[in-house]
Amino acid sequence: MTKGMSGLGRMIVDGTDADRLKERIAAELIAVRGRSLAYTDAEDDLLVRQHSPLMSPLVWDLAHVGNYEELWVLREAGGITPLRPEIDDLYDAFRHPRRDRPSLPILGPAEARRYIEGVRGRVLDVLDGFDPNDPDPLRRGGFVFGLVIQHEHQHDETMLATLQLSGEPGLVRDAELPPGRPGGPEEVFVPAGPFLMGTSTLPWAYDNERPAHPVDLPAYWIDRFPVGNAAYAAFVEDGGYDDPRWWSEEGGRWLRESRARAPLFWIRDGGDWWRTRFGRTEPVLMDEPVQHVCWYEAEAYARWAGRRLPTEAEWEKACGWDPVAGRARAYPWGDDDPGPGRANLGHRAARPAPLGAYPAGASAYGAEQMVGDVWEWTASHFLPYPGFRSFPYREYSEVFFGSGHRVLRGGSWAADPAAVRTTFRNWDLPIRRQIFSGFRCARSASAEES
Ligand SMILES: [Fe+2]
């Protein structure tokens, strides 16, 4: 087994490690289900209601993760006869947009819990007799288990976004995070040169992260930290939302239609900024990364600041490339597991950590908090890498390529370590801000600096 046995996805499988891999998969399955059940441990009314047309009722997400597990682990990988084929259509995200899901005859909370428990029991049976060295690409290295574990974590994050929109208090824990470290350089320099983007080796990486391919970049500067609330508030107070110079044509259209005046969930009270967070109203903590901004807001801020958003390639190089070793790291600091001292992941607290909280999580170039805290918008459209092959199904990534989505990187405080790595790509529409999204800025180096 590789050092640290981390991030699941990095596991190297051979005969002797198969049992440990299976134990680890079982533990991850239990852990992610614990989160899903905790976020839906509520009155039925909260679970069946639609809190925003952007989101599914929570009970839809709950049964959907079980249905996905049934489709992929039981039927595709396990060859097991369908348990509830009649509900497949209801939980097919491509057949029914989120706004329509409350009107579907979906399972109620008690039935949904029973269904996913029944599926899970059989999944553990499949795992028991499973050979991670099976050459079938769906089974090799436990890919299909990685698929459903990451999928469920992603829905757990979606459920947290739904809970935040619902304004319901009481479901979300909060814990101490490390203190921030104000001061120090604001930007880090990344010299010109090639790096290897994406991966061909991480066994649980999604199709859109593959294959690894060289990308040659000119020199650039990138922010050491994500943009903080204090800096973003300065943009707002400088009239940033009123000044057409900072907004692209599309961004300006979004601004007029949305009538946004500040990040989502911010409230102006006299001279102070407050926010609502999981049903509580509290002052905006100025040393935290800004979150709940859409791509257009990030773009406008960057222009106001005389900067730009990093491309996805710039983001990944600054995050994961080790120029001394000439290889990509699984995480900014190396290949060891994310722990509580390195990144704010896995919903330890229900918020981003202050800027500078994780010096031990710095990348080779000195960029910090690239993983955890907030998803970071990049300038890039969501597109396939050269040599892309869709796997295991077109609807995972391929149908989203070139459809106006922008790439987000790094994972938020709500993302789980099992679904975060240097190469991981998330994508969303540039108007979305109910997600836990922030950004950092970049700029091209001058000729003298390069
Ligand atoms: Fe899904």
mmCIF file of C-alpha atoms and ligand atoms in Angstrom, residues 60-61 64-65 68 91 93 151 155 393, ligand 1:
data_model
loop_
_atom_site.group_PDB
_atom_site.id
_atom_site.type_symbol
_atom_site.label_atom_id
_atom_site.label_comp_id
_atom_site.label_asym_id
_atom_site.label_seq_id
_atom_site.Cartn_x
_atom_site.Cartn_y
_atom_site.Cartn_z
ATOM 1 C CA TRP A 60 -35.061 13.058 -3.664
ATOM 2 C CA ASP A 61 -31.289 13.278 -3.113
ATOM 3 C CA HIS A 64 -31.255 9.044 -5.669
ATOM 4 C CA VAL A 65 -27.919 8.102 -4.082
ATOM 5 C CA TYR A 68 -27.364 5.278 -8.316
ATOM 6 C CA TYR A 91 -34.323 9.356 -9.954
ATOM 7 C CA ALA A 93 -31.372 13.415 -13.047
ATOM 8 C CA HIS A 151 -21.314 10.627 -5.991
ATOM 9 C CA HIS A 155 -25.019 14.945 -3.142
ATOM 10 C CA TYR A 393 -21.334 6.883 -19.099
HETATM 11 FE FE FE B 1 -26.506 12.331 -8.922
#
